[in-house]
Amino acid sequence: MTTVLLLGSGGREHALGRALAPDSTLHVAPGNPGLAGLGTCHDVDASDPDAVVTLAHEVAADLVVIGPEAPLVAGVADALREAGFPCFGPSAEAARLEGSKAFAKQVMEAAGVPTATARVCTTADEAEAALDEFGAPHVVKNDGLAAGKGVVVTSDRAAALAHAKTCGTVVIEEYLDGPEVSLFAICDGVTAVPLLPAQDFKRAGDGDTGPNTGGMGAYCPLPWAPEGLVDQIMAEVIQPTLAEMRRRGTPFVGLLYAGLALTGRGLRVVEFNVRFGDPETQAVLALLETPLVDVLAAAARGELATLPPLSWRDGAAVVVVEAAEGYPGTPTAGGTIALPADTEQAWTVHAGTRMEGEQFVASGGRVLGIVGLGEDLEAARTQAYAHLAQVDYADGFHRSDIGVPH
């Protein structure tokens, strides 16, 4: 068995832990109530390089998997590699692909990757000029990390400008029409292996209404996706980006997450993330049959090219997020939660929960992810929503249209 140290405490990490646990001895820092049932949780700050290296020594980790973006930007992967631990996660310099949207635009321009035309603005006057140049709908992105809350898409110019003023440096770009697709690629610096494409639901309300969130649900695979879409994304986006990062002397080892729009003018990158993204991770990993630990370890060692093709189970997966009232603003915390038993076709992923005695309580904005599997998309939706109907959480809300292609 491989001893794996997994860093993080959210729904992404619980989904990763579920996929890693059957083939590894799992240690998690700091973890959550869902992960506590899969391995040993350690009260260690995942963004503290020294503390993480010390813990890796204590548990004799064969592999460290970094879940969230903050430890990556803080250089935790660099410290682990310097200490001799195989690590799945990019260096601090490579993590700037997510840590700075302006940097990501520079890399994409140099690599010839198709993306939205954008302006980097540091003053209110520059922001006003960019808003006028592109017109509505306005897309304003905080240059740095913002825990999924740094992007505003609005036709209200005043609201767009107000967001820009709160961010300091912002990236203002043209609005991209068309359906969005998320593709995860596991990378070892040279080779990249794609996972199944997925689609998430960003708005808080049914019919894509309400404010932008970190994601209210997702599904995969995409029955409507054009033939050859994954090959096109790998050829036009992922491989050129990896080549440019190598050229800069900062090879990318870890998970490169491309958020894409299929516009009337062709494929365009909306954003890069440098780690598994929720809620898509919960759906995609539910269909992966190849042991995840083998894939991530091969990436950490630079050996992805030696792996056989990934194996996937038939059917579809849908995940519905149960969020706390007030999300994505100030969520209501502390609400008690009672959960149904997991089954092979539907289960609960813990995202923002903690324990008070023997009781689960809400501790975040996105509280739970309910995953359903089925022979097709409709069957998976049925499983997810039937499981969700058994969740007792009075302070929660969810969308009723997750899994309906949009």
GROMACS .gro file of C-alpha atoms in nm:
model
  406
    1MET     CA    1   0.000   0.000   0.000
    2THR     CA    2   0.116   0.352  -0.081
    3THR     CA    3   0.122   0.598   0.208
    4VAL     CA    4  -0.037   0.919   0.082
    5LEU     CA    5  -0.047   1.256   0.257
    6LEU     CA    6  -0.337   1.462   0.121
    7LEU     CA    7  -0.350   1.833   0.198
    8GLY     CA    8  -0.682   2.015   0.226
    9SER     CA    9  -1.020   2.014   0.395
   10GLY     CA   10  -1.293   2.062   0.134
   11GLY     CA   11  -1.518   1.871  -0.100
   12ARG     CA   12  -1.240   1.835  -0.355
   13GLU     CA   13  -1.021   1.666  -0.095
   14HIS     CA   14  -1.300   1.436   0.023
   15ALA     CA   15  -1.356   1.329  -0.340
   16LEU     CA   16  -0.981   1.277  -0.385
   17GLY     CA   17  -0.965   1.083  -0.060
   18ARG     CA   18  -1.248   0.853  -0.171
   19ALA     CA   19  -1.059   0.782  -0.494
   20LEU     CA   20  -0.722   0.732  -0.319
   21ALA     CA   21  -0.831   0.535  -0.013
   22PRO     CA   22  -0.887   0.189  -0.168
   23ASP     CA   23  -0.523   0.170  -0.282
   24SER     CA   24  -0.338   0.366  -0.013
   25THR     CA   25  -0.293   0.439   0.354
   26LEU     CA   26  -0.433   0.790   0.378
   27HIS     CA   27  -0.321   1.078   0.599
   28VAL     CA   28  -0.492   1.416   0.564
   29ALA     CA   29  -0.405   1.766   0.683
   30PRO     CA   30  -0.623   1.914   0.816
   31GLY     CA   31  -0.912   1.707   0.675
   32ASN     CA   32  -1.287   1.716   0.742
   33PRO     CA   33  -1.549   1.481   0.891
   34GLY     CA   34  -1.585   1.290   0.565
   35LEU     CA   35  -1.212   1.237   0.532
   36ALA     CA   36  -1.188   1.128   0.896
   37GLY     CA   37  -1.367   0.809   0.794
   38LEU     CA   38  -1.110   0.735   0.523
   39GLY     CA   39  -0.780   0.792   0.700
   40THR     CA   40  -0.599   0.979   0.977
   41CYS     CA   41  -0.652   1.355   1.003
   42HIS     CA   42  -0.376   1.581   1.135
   43ASP     CA   43  -0.428   1.932   1.270
   44VAL     CA   44  -0.160   2.089   1.051
   45ASP     CA   45  -0.180   2.406   0.840
   46ALA     CA   46  -0.166   2.288   0.479
   47SER     CA   47  -0.010   2.621   0.372
   48ASP     CA   48   0.284   2.602   0.615
   49PRO     CA   49   0.574   2.445   0.419
   50ASP     CA   50   0.781   2.355   0.726
   51ALA     CA   51   0.486   2.199   0.910
   52VAL     CA   52   0.386   1.995   0.605
   53VAL     CA   53   0.741   1.865   0.549
   54THR     CA   54   0.762   1.767   0.917
   55LEU     CA   55   0.432   1.579   0.888
   56ALA     CA   56   0.544   1.406   0.568
   57HIS     CA   57   0.848   1.275   0.756
   58GLU     CA   58   0.634   1.165   1.053
   59VAL     CA   59   0.396   0.957   0.840
   60ALA     CA   60   0.672   0.840   0.599
   61ALA     CA   61   0.473   0.962   0.299
   62ASP     CA   62   0.538   0.790  -0.033
   63LEU     CA   63   0.339   1.061  -0.212
   64VAL     CA   64   0.201   1.403  -0.114
   65VAL     CA   65  -0.106   1.530  -0.297
   66ILE     CA   66  -0.183   1.900  -0.259
   67GLY     CA   67  -0.552   1.976  -0.295
   68PRO     CA   68  -0.608   2.353  -0.254
   69GLU     CA   69  -0.449   2.639  -0.444
   70ALA     CA   70  -0.324   2.837  -0.143
   71PRO     CA   71  -0.052   2.585  -0.040
   72LEU     CA   72   0.066   2.565  -0.401
   73VAL     CA   73   0.106   2.940  -0.431
   74ALA     CA   74   0.277   2.939  -0.090
   75GLY     CA   75   0.546   2.702  -0.219
   76VAL     CA   76   0.456   2.389  -0.025
   77ALA     CA   77   0.532   2.169  -0.328
   78ASP     CA   78   0.878   2.325  -0.358
   79ALA     CA   79   0.957   2.252   0.007
   80LEU     CA   80   0.839   1.892  -0.023
   81ARG     CA   81   1.046   1.824  -0.334
   82GLU     CA   82   1.351   1.982  -0.173
   83ALA     CA   83   1.301   1.744   0.120
   84GLY     CA   84   1.289   1.448  -0.120
   85PHE     CA   85   0.915   1.370  -0.122
   86PRO     CA   86   0.734   1.289  -0.449
   87CYS     CA   87   0.467   1.557  -0.477
   88PHE     CA   88   0.164   1.598  -0.700
   89GLY     CA   89   0.125   1.974  -0.736
   90PRO     CA   90   0.308   2.251  -0.919
   91SER     CA   91   0.586   2.470  -0.787
   92ALA     CA   92   0.503   2.817  -0.661
   93GLU     CA   93   0.624   2.968  -0.986
   94ALA     CA   94   0.416   2.729  -1.200
   95ALA     CA   95   0.116   2.784  -0.971
   96ARG     CA   96   0.109   3.145  -1.085
   97LEU     CA   97  -0.107   3.014  -1.371
   98GLU     CA   98  -0.385   3.036  -1.113
   99GLY     CA   99  -0.228   3.273  -0.864
  100SER     CA  100  -0.213   3.557  -1.119
  101LYS     CA  101  -0.463   3.585  -1.402
  102ALA     CA  102  -0.237   3.843  -1.567
  103PHE     CA  103   0.049   3.590  -1.566
  104ALA     CA  104  -0.179   3.324  -1.714
  105LYS     CA  105  -0.270   3.562  -1.996
  106GLN     CA  106   0.099   3.624  -2.064
  107VAL     CA  107   0.168   3.250  -2.083
  108MET     CA  108  -0.128   3.189  -2.312
  109GLU     CA  109  -0.022   3.470  -2.544
  110ALA     CA  110   0.333   3.335  -2.564
  111ALA     CA  111   0.206   2.980  -2.623
  112GLY     CA  112  -0.052   3.079  -2.883
  113VAL     CA  113  -0.339   2.947  -2.670
  114PRO     CA  114  -0.680   3.090  -2.772
  115THR     CA  115  -0.835   3.300  -2.495
  116ALA     CA  116  -1.044   3.611  -2.439
  117THR     CA  117  -0.888   3.945  -2.529
  118ALA     CA  118  -0.810   4.120  -2.200
  119ARG     CA  119  -0.663   4.428  -2.036
  120VAL     CA  120  -0.468   4.428  -1.708
  121CYS     CA  121  -0.572   4.731  -1.504
  122THR     CA  122  -0.419   4.880  -1.191
  123THR     CA  123  -0.612   5.208  -1.167
  124ALA     CA  124  -0.977   5.311  -1.177
  125ASP     CA  125  -0.916   5.507  -1.497
  126GLU     CA  126  -0.767   5.201  -1.668
  127ALA     CA  127  -1.058   4.990  -1.550
  128GLU     CA  128  -1.313   5.240  -1.682
  129ALA     CA  129  -1.141   5.249  -2.020
  130ALA     CA  130  -1.136   4.867  -2.042
  131LEU     CA  131  -1.504   4.839  -1.945
  132ASP     CA  132  -1.592   5.085  -2.220
  133GLU     CA  133  -1.368   4.908  -2.472
  134PHE     CA  134  -1.530   4.567  -2.428
  135GLY     CA  135  -1.883   4.674  -2.337
  136ALA     CA  136  -2.142   4.465  -2.156
  137PRO     CA  137  -2.162   4.200  -2.028
  138HIS     CA  138  -1.859   4.308  -1.824
  139VAL     CA  139  -1.610   4.045  -1.706
  140VAL     CA  140  -1.390   4.163  -1.418
  141LYS     CA  141  -1.142   3.925  -1.253
  142ASN     CA  142  -0.931   3.979  -0.944
  143ASP     CA  143  -0.573   3.912  -1.054
  144GLY     CA  144  -0.495   3.709  -0.741
  145LEU     CA  145  -0.654   3.423  -0.549
  146ALA     CA  146  -1.001   3.502  -0.421
  147ALA     CA  147  -1.141   3.165  -0.305
  148GLY     CA  148  -1.369   3.139  -0.607
  149LYS     CA  149  -1.523   3.484  -0.548
  150GLY     CA  150  -1.293   3.703  -0.755
  151VAL     CA  151  -1.489   3.708  -1.081
  152VAL     CA  152  -1.786   3.933  -1.155
  153VAL     CA  153  -1.987   3.898  -1.475
  154THR     CA  154  -2.251   4.171  -1.500
  155SER     CA  155  -2.420   4.412  -1.736
  156ASP     CA  156  -2.416   4.673  -1.459
  157ARG     CA  157  -2.117   4.896  -1.536
  158ALA     CA  158  -2.122   5.054  -1.189
  159ALA     CA  159  -2.112   4.714  -1.020
  160ALA     CA  160  -1.827   4.604  -1.248
  161LEU     CA  161  -1.628   4.916  -1.169
  162ALA     CA  162  -1.695   4.881  -0.796
  163HIS     CA  163  -1.559   4.526  -0.802
  164ALA     CA  164  -1.251   4.642  -0.993
  165LYS     CA  165  -1.182   4.909  -0.731
  166THR     CA  166  -1.187   4.654  -0.448
  167CYS     CA  167  -0.935   4.425  -0.617
  168GLY     CA  168  -0.631   4.640  -0.689
  169THR     CA  169  -0.496   4.473  -1.002
  170VAL     CA  170  -0.773   4.329  -1.219
  171VAL     CA  171  -0.806   4.159  -1.553
  172ILE     CA  172  -1.097   4.294  -1.758
  173GLU     CA  173  -1.180   4.095  -2.068
  174GLU     CA  174  -1.429   4.040  -2.344
  175TYR     CA  175  -1.733   3.828  -2.265
  176LEU     CA  176  -1.722   3.479  -2.414
  177ASP     CA  177  -2.048   3.329  -2.536
  178GLY     CA  178  -2.129   2.962  -2.580
  179PRO     CA  179  -2.136   2.658  -2.350
  180GLU     CA  180  -1.853   2.611  -2.101
  181VAL     CA  181  -1.647   2.296  -2.054
  182SER     CA  182  -1.404   2.197  -1.780
  183LEU     CA  183  -1.115   1.965  -1.864
  184PHE     CA  184  -0.863   1.835  -1.611
  185ALA     CA  185  -0.523   1.722  -1.736
  186ILE     CA  186  -0.278   1.533  -1.513
  187CYS     CA  187   0.071   1.656  -1.604
  188ASP     CA  188   0.428   1.550  -1.528
  189GLY     CA  189   0.601   1.847  -1.689
  190VAL     CA  190   0.615   1.688  -2.037
  191THR     CA  191   0.327   1.442  -2.073
  192ALA     CA  192  -0.038   1.522  -2.003
  193VAL     CA  193  -0.327   1.278  -1.956
  194PRO     CA  194  -0.682   1.417  -1.987
  195LEU     CA  195  -0.970   1.315  -1.763
  196LEU     CA  196  -1.332   1.320  -1.876
  197PRO     CA  197  -1.466   1.664  -1.969
  198ALA     CA  198  -1.734   1.803  -1.737
  199GLN     CA  199  -1.967   2.099  -1.714
  200ASP     CA  200  -2.041   2.293  -1.396
  201PHE     CA  201  -2.313   2.538  -1.296
  202LYS     CA  202  -2.172   2.867  -1.166
  203ARG     CA  203  -2.483   3.072  -1.084
  204ALA     CA  204  -2.659   3.029  -0.751
  205GLY     CA  205  -3.011   2.990  -0.890
  206ASP     CA  206  -3.201   2.772  -1.133
  207GLY     CA  207  -3.176   2.871  -1.497
  208ASP     CA  208  -2.835   3.031  -1.437
  209THR     CA  209  -2.976   3.318  -1.233
  210GLY     CA  210  -2.831   3.491  -0.930
  211PRO     CA  211  -2.469   3.564  -0.838
  212ASN     CA  212  -2.164   3.373  -0.953
  213THR     CA  213  -2.047   3.102  -0.712
  214GLY     CA  214  -1.763   2.854  -0.699
  215GLY     CA  215  -2.002   2.603  -0.854
  216MET     CA  216  -2.345   2.467  -0.758
  217GLY     CA  217  -2.311   2.131  -0.929
  218ALA     CA  218  -2.162   1.947  -1.225
  219TYR     CA  219  -2.196   1.645  -1.448
  220CYS     CA  220  -1.994   1.426  -1.682
  221PRO     CA  221  -1.947   1.305  -1.945
  222LEU     CA  222  -2.090   1.554  -2.195
  223PRO     CA  223  -2.319   1.379  -2.444
  224TRP     CA  224  -2.346   1.696  -2.652
  225ALA     CA  225  -1.971   1.762  -2.683
  226PRO     CA  226  -1.835   1.780  -3.040
  227GLU     CA  227  -1.639   1.474  -3.153
  228GLY     CA  228  -1.269   1.521  -3.097
  229LEU     CA  229  -1.315   1.799  -2.840
  230VAL     CA  230  -1.071   1.653  -2.585
  231ASP     CA  231  -0.804   1.597  -2.850
  232GLN     CA  232  -0.851   1.957  -2.968
  233ILE     CA  233  -0.817   2.095  -2.615
  234MET     CA  234  -0.503   1.890  -2.553
  235ALA     CA  235  -0.346   2.001  -2.882
  236GLU     CA  236  -0.445   2.369  -2.870
  237VAL     CA  237  -0.439   2.442  -2.496
  238ILE     CA  238  -0.274   2.191  -2.264
  239GLN     CA  239   0.034   2.084  -2.461
  240PRO     CA  240   0.128   2.439  -2.575
  241THR     CA  241   0.095   2.559  -2.215
  242LEU     CA  242   0.318   2.279  -2.086
  243ALA     CA  243   0.574   2.358  -2.356
  244GLU     CA  244   0.576   2.728  -2.264
  245MET     CA  245   0.617   2.650  -1.895
  246ARG     CA  246   0.914   2.423  -1.975
  247ARG     CA  247   1.062   2.696  -2.193
  248ARG     CA  248   1.044   2.932  -1.895
  249GLY     CA  249   1.229   2.681  -1.678
  250THR     CA  250   0.925   2.612  -1.460
  251PRO     CA  251   0.780   2.279  -1.581
  252PHE     CA  252   0.424   2.215  -1.469
  253VAL     CA  253   0.376   1.901  -1.258
  254GLY     CA  254   0.027   1.853  -1.121
  255LEU     CA  255  -0.330   1.911  -1.230
  256LEU     CA  256  -0.393   2.172  -1.497
  257TYR     CA  257  -0.761   2.265  -1.505
  258ALA     CA  258  -0.876   2.444  -1.818
  259GLY     CA  259  -1.209   2.623  -1.804
  260LEU     CA  260  -1.317   2.675  -2.165
  261ALA     CA  261  -1.593   2.838  -2.367
  262LEU     CA  262  -1.704   2.690  -2.699
  263THR     CA  263  -1.775   3.021  -2.869
  264GLY     CA  264  -1.907   3.099  -3.214
  265ARG     CA  265  -1.548   3.189  -3.305
  266GLY     CA  266  -1.402   2.866  -3.171
  267LEU     CA  267  -1.251   2.733  -2.851
  268ARG     CA  268  -1.139   2.991  -2.592
  269VAL     CA  269  -0.980   2.951  -2.247
  270VAL     CA  270  -1.178   3.125  -1.975
  271GLU     CA  271  -0.931   3.046  -1.696
  272PHE     CA  272  -0.665   2.809  -1.570
  273ASN     CA  273  -0.662   2.650  -1.226
  274VAL     CA  274  -0.366   2.449  -1.099
  275ARG     CA  275  -0.554   2.189  -0.894
  276PHE     CA  276  -0.862   1.975  -0.910
  277GLY     CA  277  -1.166   2.202  -0.916
  278ASP     CA  278  -1.496   2.155  -0.743
  279PRO     CA  279  -1.762   2.047  -0.803
  280GLU     CA  280  -1.639   1.881  -1.124
  281THR     CA  281  -1.385   1.668  -0.934
  282GLN     CA  282  -1.662   1.492  -0.747
  283ALA     CA  283  -1.833   1.389  -1.071
  284VAL     CA  284  -1.523   1.305  -1.276
  285LEU     CA  285  -1.349   1.091  -1.013
  286ALA     CA  286  -1.673   0.900  -0.951
  287LEU     CA  287  -1.632   0.747  -1.299
  288LEU     CA  288  -1.257   0.674  -1.286
  289GLU     CA  289  -1.175   0.302  -1.260
  290THR     CA  290  -0.793   0.325  -1.287
  291PRO     CA  291  -0.644   0.356  -0.935
  292LEU     CA  292  -0.592   0.730  -0.886
  293VAL     CA  293  -0.287   0.683  -0.666
  294ASP     CA  294  -0.101   0.513  -0.954
  295VAL     CA  295  -0.172   0.804  -1.189
  296LEU     CA  296  -0.076   1.078  -0.945
  297ALA     CA  297   0.240   0.896  -0.837
  298ALA     CA  298   0.347   0.851  -1.200
  299ALA     CA  299   0.297   1.223  -1.260
  300ALA     CA  300   0.503   1.311  -0.953
  301ARG     CA  301   0.785   1.087  -1.079
  302GLY     CA  302   0.770   1.213  -1.439
  303GLU     CA  303   0.652   0.874  -1.567
  304LEU     CA  304   0.305   0.938  -1.709
  305ALA     CA  305   0.414   0.822  -2.054
  306THR     CA  306   0.461   0.470  -1.914
  307LEU     CA  307   0.101   0.432  -1.799
  308PRO     CA  308  -0.166   0.245  -1.996
  309PRO     CA  309  -0.474   0.445  -2.100
  310LEU     CA  310  -0.710   0.536  -1.817
  311SER     CA  311  -1.011   0.314  -1.760
  312TRP     CA  312  -1.357   0.464  -1.704
  313ARG     CA  313  -1.683   0.310  -1.589
  314ASP     CA  314  -1.982   0.334  -1.821
  315GLY     CA  315  -2.263   0.578  -1.752
  316ALA     CA  316  -2.276   0.926  -1.606
  317ALA     CA  317  -2.221   1.112  -1.280
  318VAL     CA  318  -2.403   1.415  -1.142
  319VAL     CA  319  -2.313   1.614  -0.831
  320VAL     CA  320  -2.553   1.860  -0.668
  321VAL     CA  321  -2.413   2.111  -0.420
  322GLU     CA  322  -2.608   2.181  -0.103
  323ALA     CA  323  -2.502   2.529   0.006
  324ALA     CA  324  -2.570   2.735   0.319
  325GLU     CA  325  -2.822   3.016   0.296
  326GLY     CA  326  -2.640   3.339   0.217
  327TYR     CA  327  -2.381   3.176  -0.008
  328PRO     CA  328  -2.187   3.311  -0.200
  329GLY     CA  329  -2.211   3.613   0.032
  330THR     CA  330  -2.208   3.550   0.407
  331PRO     CA  331  -2.328   3.193   0.460
  332THR     CA  332  -2.529   3.083   0.761
  333ALA     CA  333  -2.299   2.871   0.978
  334GLY     CA  334  -2.370   2.617   1.247
  335GLY     CA  335  -2.680   2.451   1.106
  336THR     CA  336  -2.715   2.086   1.203
  337ILE     CA  337  -2.703   1.817   0.936
  338ALA     CA  338  -2.831   1.458   0.928
  339LEU     CA  339  -2.725   1.241   0.635
  340PRO     CA  340  -2.860   0.925   0.472
  341ALA     CA  341  -2.637   0.621   0.436
  342ASP     CA  342  -2.416   0.618   0.127
  343THR     CA  343  -2.488   0.361  -0.144
  344GLU     CA  344  -2.296   0.243  -0.451
  345GLN     CA  345  -2.512   0.470  -0.667
  346ALA     CA  346  -2.526   0.783  -0.449
  347TRP     CA  347  -2.320   0.932  -0.169
  348THR     CA  348  -2.241   1.251   0.020
  349VAL     CA  349  -1.918   1.445  -0.011
  350HIS     CA  350  -1.830   1.671   0.282
  351ALA     CA  351  -1.722   2.020   0.174
  352GLY     CA  352  -1.797   2.269   0.452
  353THR     CA  353  -1.877   2.061   0.761
  354ARG     CA  354  -1.737   2.004   1.109
  355MET     CA  355  -1.829   1.794   1.410
  356GLU     CA  356  -1.991   1.921   1.730
  357GLY     CA  357  -1.991   1.615   1.952
  358GLU     CA  358  -2.161   1.349   1.739
  359GLN     CA  359  -2.343   1.601   1.518
  360PHE     CA  360  -2.244   1.727   1.171
  361VAL     CA  361  -2.280   2.105   1.143
  362ALA     CA  362  -2.226   2.347   0.857
  363SER     CA  363  -1.900   2.542   0.855
  364GLY     CA  364  -1.879   2.689   0.504
  365GLY     CA  365  -2.064   2.815   0.200
  366ARG     CA  366  -2.074   2.497  -0.004
  367VAL     CA  367  -2.158   2.245   0.264
  368LEU     CA  368  -2.221   1.914   0.086
  369GLY     CA  369  -2.189   1.754  -0.256
  370ILE     CA  370  -2.440   1.485  -0.342
  371VAL     CA  371  -2.308   1.248  -0.610
  372GLY     CA  372  -2.532   1.022  -0.816
  373LEU     CA  373  -2.436   0.758  -1.072
  374GLY     CA  374  -2.654   0.616  -1.348
  375GLU     CA  375  -2.649   0.448  -1.685
  376ASP     CA  376  -2.710   0.789  -1.843
  377LEU     CA  377  -2.736   1.153  -1.736
  378GLU     CA  378  -3.104   1.140  -1.643
  379ALA     CA  379  -3.055   0.828  -1.432
  380ALA     CA  380  -2.760   0.989  -1.252
  381ARG     CA  381  -2.968   1.303  -1.184
  382THR     CA  382  -3.244   1.087  -1.040
  383GLN     CA  383  -3.000   0.915  -0.805
  384ALA     CA  384  -2.843   1.241  -0.688
  385TYR     CA  385  -3.169   1.421  -0.619
  386ALA     CA  386  -3.326   1.117  -0.451
  387HIS     CA  387  -3.028   1.099  -0.214
  388LEU     CA  388  -3.042   1.474  -0.154
  389ALA     CA  389  -3.411   1.449  -0.061
  390GLN     CA  390  -3.303   1.241   0.240
  391VAL     CA  391  -3.058   1.504   0.368
  392ASP     CA  392  -3.188   1.690   0.674
  393TYR     CA  393  -3.031   2.036   0.667
  394ALA     CA  394  -3.276   2.319   0.730
  395ASP     CA  395  -3.034   2.602   0.643
  396GLY     CA  396  -2.938   2.464   0.302
  397PHE     CA  397  -3.039   2.535  -0.054
  398HIS     CA  398  -2.958   2.386  -0.394
  399ARG     CA  399  -3.040   2.416  -0.759
  400SER     CA  400  -3.299   2.181  -0.907
  401ASP     CA  401  -3.159   2.181  -1.262
  402ILE     CA  402  -2.810   2.035  -1.216
  403GLY     CA  403  -2.730   1.791  -1.495
  404VAL     CA  404  -2.952   1.960  -1.750
  405PRO     CA  405  -2.704   2.063  -2.026
  406HIS     CA  406  -2.673   2.440  -2.066
   0.00000   0.00000   0.00000
